[in-house]
């Protein structure tokens, strides 16, 4: 299905909900609940909080239906609503990791399913290096990487979720990728040098270790 067709279907589905079709909301929930839960768990390890926030998002949709605008991107609308709700609840709970301006918040990239699957295929040393590299990213870089490569969002959609303009969202992801490459390359170069020394200068390496 093309993007145009998908947007058309989403617009029709949303209009049906706005006109009072609650059964459509059930379909929307079934379609997006897993995505919302996965996204919500990036911000907090409290799964019950995430579930409560998802429920509140849908309850709010019903309560404010008459005031809602049309959309052709239900997924993006729900992601934005859930993020706003979770960050608000975390602040209200007195969580010190959340700043008042909503520009700094925790985001766990390592929990992403496809990243976990790919890391399981690597040896222990490479998994460690990749984990360290991802942890070196800023929280917003982690979120942008997750949205782009784990969830396949377009740059315009990422811009909307992160409150950035189009160019800033592209630059954010580009810098994140370059940072990952730089860190991984640096570690690989170091490991290659150690291996070279062990293979061709084993005696010197042994003496160096003895001095330490």
mmCIF file of N, CA and C in Angstrom, residues 80-161:
data_model
loop_
_atom_site.group_PDB
_atom_site.id
_atom_site.type_symbol
_atom_site.label_atom_id
_atom_site.label_comp_id
_atom_site.label_asym_id
_atom_site.label_seq_id
_atom_site.Cartn_x
_atom_site.Cartn_y
_atom_site.Cartn_z
ATOM 1 N N UNK A 80 2.667 11.185 19.941
ATOM 2 C CA UNK A 80 2.852 12.509 20.540
ATOM 3 C C UNK A 80 2.031 12.641 21.824
ATOM 4 N N UNK A 81 0.801 12.184 21.786
ATOM 5 C CA UNK A 81 -0.080 12.272 22.954
ATOM 6 C C UNK A 81 0.462 11.443 24.115
ATOM 7 N N UNK A 82 0.949 10.241 23.811
ATOM 8 C CA UNK A 82 1.474 9.371 24.864
ATOM 9 C C UNK A 82 2.742 9.961 25.471
ATOM 10 N N UNK A 83 3.637 10.444 24.647
ATOM 11 C CA UNK A 83 4.873 11.033 25.138
ATOM 12 C C UNK A 83 4.570 12.192 26.076
ATOM 13 N N UNK A 84 3.668 13.062 25.667
ATOM 14 C CA UNK A 84 3.304 14.217 26.487
ATOM 15 C C UNK A 84 2.722 13.775 27.825
ATOM 16 N N UNK A 85 1.888 12.736 27.787
ATOM 17 C CA UNK A 85 1.243 12.252 28.998
ATOM 18 C C UNK A 85 2.265 11.627 29.956
ATOM 19 N N UNK A 86 3.168 10.811 29.440
ATOM 20 C CA UNK A 86 4.163 10.148 30.289
ATOM 21 C C UNK A 86 5.090 11.164 30.944
ATOM 22 N N UNK A 87 5.586 12.116 30.160
ATOM 23 C CA UNK A 87 6.497 13.109 30.718
ATOM 24 C C UNK A 87 5.795 13.955 31.779
ATOM 25 N N UNK A 88 4.531 14.247 31.563
ATOM 26 C CA UNK A 88 3.783 15.021 32.554
ATOM 27 C C UNK A 88 3.619 14.229 33.846
ATOM 28 N N UNK A 89 3.299 12.948 33.718
ATOM 29 C CA UNK A 89 3.120 12.115 34.909
ATOM 30 C C UNK A 89 4.430 11.911 35.661
ATOM 31 N N UNK A 90 5.523 11.783 34.926
ATOM 32 C CA UNK A 90 6.825 11.628 35.569
ATOM 33 C C UNK A 90 7.196 12.891 36.347
ATOM 34 N N UNK A 91 6.882 14.035 35.797
ATOM 35 C CA UNK A 91 7.138 15.286 36.512
ATOM 36 C C UNK A 91 6.281 15.388 37.762
ATOM 37 N N UNK A 92 5.009 15.070 37.604
ATOM 38 C CA UNK A 92 4.084 15.157 38.734
ATOM 39 C C UNK A 92 4.483 14.224 39.868
ATOM 40 N N UNK A 93 5.167 13.133 39.507
ATOM 41 C CA UNK A 93 5.585 12.162 40.525
ATOM 42 C C UNK A 93 6.865 12.599 41.228
ATOM 43 N N UNK A 94 7.436 13.735 40.770
ATOM 44 C CA UNK A 94 8.647 14.242 41.396
ATOM 45 C C UNK A 94 9.906 13.602 40.871
ATOM 46 N N UNK A 95 9.830 12.970 39.683
ATOM 47 C CA UNK A 95 11.008 12.336 39.093
ATOM 48 C C UNK A 95 12.043 13.397 38.716
ATOM 49 N N UNK A 96 13.221 13.318 39.306
ATOM 50 C CA UNK A 96 14.241 14.344 39.120
ATOM 51 C C UNK A 96 14.962 14.258 37.778
ATOM 52 N N UNK A 97 14.722 13.185 37.029
ATOM 53 C CA UNK A 97 15.418 13.056 35.748
ATOM 54 C C UNK A 97 14.720 13.823 34.642
ATOM 55 N N UNK A 98 13.541 14.351 34.927
ATOM 56 C CA UNK A 98 12.782 15.079 33.920
ATOM 57 C C UNK A 98 12.883 16.574 34.174
ATOM 58 N N UNK A 99 13.338 17.325 33.195
ATOM 59 C CA UNK A 99 13.442 18.759 33.358
ATOM 60 C C UNK A 99 12.117 19.432 33.028
ATOM 61 N N UNK A 100 11.962 20.637 33.500
ATOM 62 C CA UNK A 100 10.705 21.351 33.351
ATOM 63 C C UNK A 100 10.366 21.640 31.897
ATOM 64 N N UNK A 101 11.384 21.867 31.058
ATOM 65 C CA UNK A 101 11.109 22.267 29.683
ATOM 66 C C UNK A 101 10.875 21.092 28.727
ATOM 67 N N UNK A 102 10.881 19.862 29.236
ATOM 68 C CA UNK A 102 10.608 18.669 28.425
ATOM 69 C C UNK A 102 11.635 18.428 27.313
ATOM 70 N N UNK A 103 12.775 19.070 27.393
ATOM 71 C CA UNK A 103 13.791 18.883 26.372
ATOM 72 C C UNK A 103 14.841 17.851 26.787
ATOM 73 N N UNK A 104 14.864 17.488 28.046
ATOM 74 C CA UNK A 104 15.795 16.474 28.527
ATOM 75 C C UNK A 104 15.021 15.443 29.327
ATOM 76 N N UNK A 105 15.106 14.197 28.898
ATOM 77 C CA UNK A 105 14.398 13.116 29.573
ATOM 78 C C UNK A 105 15.092 11.803 29.228
ATOM 79 N N UNK A 106 14.935 10.799 30.070
ATOM 80 C CA UNK A 106 15.599 9.511 29.793
ATOM 81 C C UNK A 106 14.973 8.816 28.599
ATOM 82 N N UNK A 107 15.810 8.149 27.817
ATOM 83 C CA UNK A 107 15.297 7.357 26.695
ATOM 84 C C UNK A 107 16.192 6.145 26.521
ATOM 85 N N UNK A 108 15.620 4.956 26.638
ATOM 86 C CA UNK A 108 16.387 3.713 26.600
ATOM 87 C C UNK A 108 16.370 3.127 25.197
ATOM 88 N N UNK A 109 17.442 3.343 24.471
ATOM 89 C CA UNK A 109 17.543 2.816 23.109
ATOM 90 C C UNK A 109 17.851 1.331 23.102
ATOM 91 N N UNK A 110 18.545 0.839 24.115
ATOM 92 C CA UNK A 110 18.997 -0.556 24.128
ATOM 93 C C UNK A 110 17.855 -1.552 24.232
ATOM 94 N N UNK A 111 16.661 -1.090 24.629
ATOM 95 C CA UNK A 111 15.526 -1.991 24.754
ATOM 96 C C UNK A 111 14.840 -2.268 23.419
ATOM 97 N N UNK A 112 15.210 -1.530 22.385
ATOM 98 C CA UNK A 112 14.551 -1.689 21.089
ATOM 99 C C UNK A 112 14.713 -3.121 20.580
ATOM 100 N N UNK A 113 13.608 -3.713 20.144
ATOM 101 C CA UNK A 113 13.596 -5.139 19.792
ATOM 102 C C UNK A 113 14.576 -5.501 18.691
ATOM 103 N N UNK A 114 14.585 -4.744 17.600
ATOM 104 C CA UNK A 114 15.452 -5.130 16.491
ATOM 105 C C UNK A 114 16.921 -4.946 16.843
ATOM 106 N N UNK A 115 17.202 -3.983 17.755
ATOM 107 C CA UNK A 115 18.577 -3.796 18.198
ATOM 108 C C UNK A 115 19.008 -4.978 19.059
ATOM 109 N N UNK A 116 18.117 -5.430 19.941
ATOM 110 C CA UNK A 116 18.412 -6.598 20.768
ATOM 111 C C UNK A 116 18.702 -7.820 19.900
ATOM 112 N N UNK A 117 17.875 -8.030 18.869
ATOM 113 C CA UNK A 117 18.054 -9.189 17.988
ATOM 114 C C UNK A 117 19.390 -9.143 17.278
ATOM 115 N N UNK A 118 19.753 -7.956 16.783
ATOM 116 C CA UNK A 118 21.013 -7.832 16.061
ATOM 117 C C UNK A 118 22.204 -7.984 16.995
ATOM 118 N N UNK A 119 22.084 -7.451 18.213
ATOM 119 C CA UNK A 119 23.198 -7.558 19.158
ATOM 120 C C UNK A 119 23.429 -8.996 19.597
ATOM 121 N N UNK A 120 22.372 -9.799 19.643
ATOM 122 C CA UNK A 120 22.510 -11.203 20.033
ATOM 123 C C UNK A 120 23.342 -11.990 19.031
ATOM 124 N N UNK A 121 23.432 -11.470 17.805
ATOM 125 C CA UNK A 121 24.203 -12.143 16.774
ATOM 126 C C UNK A 121 25.686 -11.785 16.846
ATOM 127 N N UNK A 122 26.039 -10.791 17.684
ATOM 128 C CA UNK A 122 27.428 -10.360 17.795
ATOM 129 C C UNK A 122 28.119 -11.095 18.946
ATOM 130 N N UNK A 123 29.452 -11.127 18.888
ATOM 131 C CA UNK A 123 30.170 -11.718 20.013
ATOM 132 C C UNK A 123 30.139 -10.747 21.192
ATOM 133 N N UNK A 124 30.582 -11.233 22.346
ATOM 134 C CA UNK A 124 30.458 -10.449 23.585
ATOM 135 C C UNK A 124 31.174 -9.105 23.505
ATOM 136 N N UNK A 125 32.369 -9.084 22.925
ATOM 137 C CA UNK A 125 33.143 -7.846 22.852
ATOM 138 C C UNK A 125 32.456 -6.810 21.971
ATOM 139 N N UNK A 126 31.935 -7.246 20.836
ATOM 140 C CA UNK A 126 31.258 -6.309 19.940
ATOM 141 C C UNK A 126 29.953 -5.798 20.548
ATOM 142 N N UNK A 127 29.264 -6.666 21.296
ATOM 143 C CA UNK A 127 28.037 -6.216 21.972
ATOM 144 C C UNK A 127 28.372 -5.139 22.994
ATOM 145 N N UNK A 128 29.469 -5.335 23.704
ATOM 146 C CA UNK A 128 29.876 -4.352 24.706
ATOM 147 C C UNK A 128 30.221 -3.018 24.057
ATOM 148 N N UNK A 129 30.964 -3.075 22.960
ATOM 149 C CA UNK A 129 31.360 -1.853 22.269
ATOM 150 C C UNK A 129 30.140 -1.113 21.726
ATOM 151 N N UNK A 130 29.206 -1.864 21.149
ATOM 152 C CA UNK A 130 28.014 -1.239 20.591
ATOM 153 C C UNK A 130 27.149 -0.623 21.694
ATOM 154 N N UNK A 131 27.043 -1.327 22.812
ATOM 155 C CA UNK A 131 26.268 -0.806 23.939
ATOM 156 C C UNK A 131 26.878 0.490 24.456
ATOM 157 N N UNK A 132 28.204 0.503 24.602
ATOM 158 C CA UNK A 132 28.881 1.704 25.072
ATOM 159 C C UNK A 132 28.694 2.857 24.094
ATOM 160 N N UNK A 133 28.742 2.540 22.810
ATOM 161 C CA UNK A 133 28.579 3.581 21.798
ATOM 162 C C UNK A 133 27.181 4.191 21.865
ATOM 163 N N UNK A 134 26.161 3.353 21.994
ATOM 164 C CA UNK A 134 24.789 3.858 22.054
ATOM 165 C C UNK A 134 24.532 4.646 23.328
ATOM 166 N N UNK A 135 25.151 4.227 24.429
ATOM 167 C CA UNK A 135 24.982 4.939 25.691
ATOM 168 C C UNK A 135 25.647 6.311 25.662
ATOM 169 N N UNK A 136 26.571 6.513 24.741
ATOM 170 C CA UNK A 136 27.259 7.797 24.641
ATOM 171 C C UNK A 136 26.404 8.858 23.958
ATOM 172 N N UNK A 137 25.333 8.443 23.302
ATOM 173 C CA UNK A 137 24.456 9.392 22.618
ATOM 174 C C UNK A 137 23.636 10.193 23.622
ATOM 175 N N UNK A 138 23.221 11.379 23.222
ATOM 176 C CA UNK A 138 22.295 12.139 24.052
ATOM 177 C C UNK A 138 20.940 11.449 24.014
ATOM 178 N N UNK A 139 20.073 11.795 24.956
ATOM 179 C CA UNK A 139 18.757 11.158 25.007
ATOM 180 C C UNK A 139 17.951 11.452 23.747
ATOM 181 N N UNK A 140 18.047 12.669 23.248
ATOM 182 C CA UNK A 140 17.309 13.032 22.032
ATOM 183 C C UNK A 140 17.867 12.320 20.803
ATOM 184 N N UNK A 141 19.172 12.105 20.777
ATOM 185 C CA UNK A 141 19.756 11.332 19.679
ATOM 186 C C UNK A 141 19.272 9.894 19.721
ATOM 187 N N UNK A 142 19.202 9.323 20.934
ATOM 188 C CA UNK A 142 18.692 7.961 21.077
ATOM 189 C C UNK A 142 17.259 7.865 20.575
ATOM 190 N N UNK A 143 16.444 8.824 20.952
ATOM 191 C CA UNK A 143 15.044 8.792 20.535
ATOM 192 C C UNK A 143 14.919 8.933 19.020
ATOM 193 N N UNK A 144 15.721 9.818 18.444
ATOM 194 C CA UNK A 144 15.681 10.024 16.996
ATOM 195 C C UNK A 144 16.109 8.766 16.247
ATOM 196 N N UNK A 145 17.165 8.106 16.735
ATOM 197 C CA UNK A 145 17.637 6.861 16.117
ATOM 198 C C UNK A 145 16.551 5.787 16.204
ATOM 199 N N UNK A 146 15.929 5.684 17.365
ATOM 200 C CA UNK A 146 14.853 4.699 17.570
ATOM 201 C C UNK A 146 13.693 4.954 16.604
ATOM 202 N N UNK A 147 13.261 6.181 16.513
ATOM 203 C CA UNK A 147 12.116 6.519 15.670
ATOM 204 C C UNK A 147 12.415 6.300 14.191
ATOM 205 N N UNK A 148 13.630 6.633 13.794
ATOM 206 C CA UNK A 148 13.992 6.527 12.378
ATOM 207 C C UNK A 148 14.249 5.083 11.951
ATOM 208 N N UNK A 149 15.068 4.365 12.719
ATOM 209 C CA UNK A 149 15.534 3.055 12.271
ATOM 210 C C UNK A 149 14.787 1.884 12.894
ATOM 211 N N UNK A 150 14.199 2.080 14.068
ATOM 212 C CA UNK A 150 13.430 1.000 14.672
ATOM 213 C C UNK A 150 11.969 1.073 14.263
ATOM 214 N N UNK A 151 11.452 2.288 14.102
ATOM 215 C CA UNK A 151 10.028 2.466 13.782
ATOM 216 C C UNK A 151 9.780 3.010 12.389
ATOM 217 N N UNK A 152 10.828 3.374 11.683
ATOM 218 C CA UNK A 152 10.685 3.774 10.287
ATOM 219 C C UNK A 152 9.958 5.081 10.052
ATOM 220 N N UNK A 153 10.012 5.996 11.016
ATOM 221 C CA UNK A 153 9.342 7.279 10.843
ATOM 222 C C UNK A 153 10.114 8.162 9.865
ATOM 223 N N UNK A 154 9.394 9.014 9.159
ATOM 224 C CA UNK A 154 10.017 9.965 8.260
ATOM 225 C C UNK A 154 10.579 11.129 9.074
ATOM 226 N N UNK A 155 11.482 11.897 8.456
ATOM 227 C CA UNK A 155 12.095 13.006 9.169
ATOM 228 C C UNK A 155 11.058 14.042 9.599
ATOM 229 N N UNK A 156 10.034 14.247 8.777
ATOM 230 C CA UNK A 156 8.982 15.194 9.145
ATOM 231 C C UNK A 156 8.253 14.746 10.412
ATOM 232 N N UNK A 157 8.034 13.444 10.536
ATOM 233 C CA UNK A 157 7.357 12.902 11.713
ATOM 234 C C UNK A 157 8.245 13.017 12.960
ATOM 235 N N UNK A 158 9.534 12.734 12.779
ATOM 236 C CA UNK A 158 10.477 12.855 13.888
ATOM 237 C C UNK A 158 10.559 14.309 14.346
ATOM 238 N N UNK A 159 10.537 15.223 13.389
ATOM 239 C CA UNK A 159 10.564 16.646 13.723
ATOM 240 C C UNK A 159 9.383 17.014 14.607
ATOM 241 N N UNK A 160 8.220 16.474 14.279
ATOM 242 C CA UNK A 160 7.007 16.758 15.041
ATOM 243 C C UNK A 160 7.115 16.226 16.469
ATOM 244 N N UNK A 161 7.618 15.012 16.622
ATOM 245 C CA UNK A 161 7.719 14.402 17.948
ATOM 246 C C UNK A 161 8.788 15.058 18.822
#
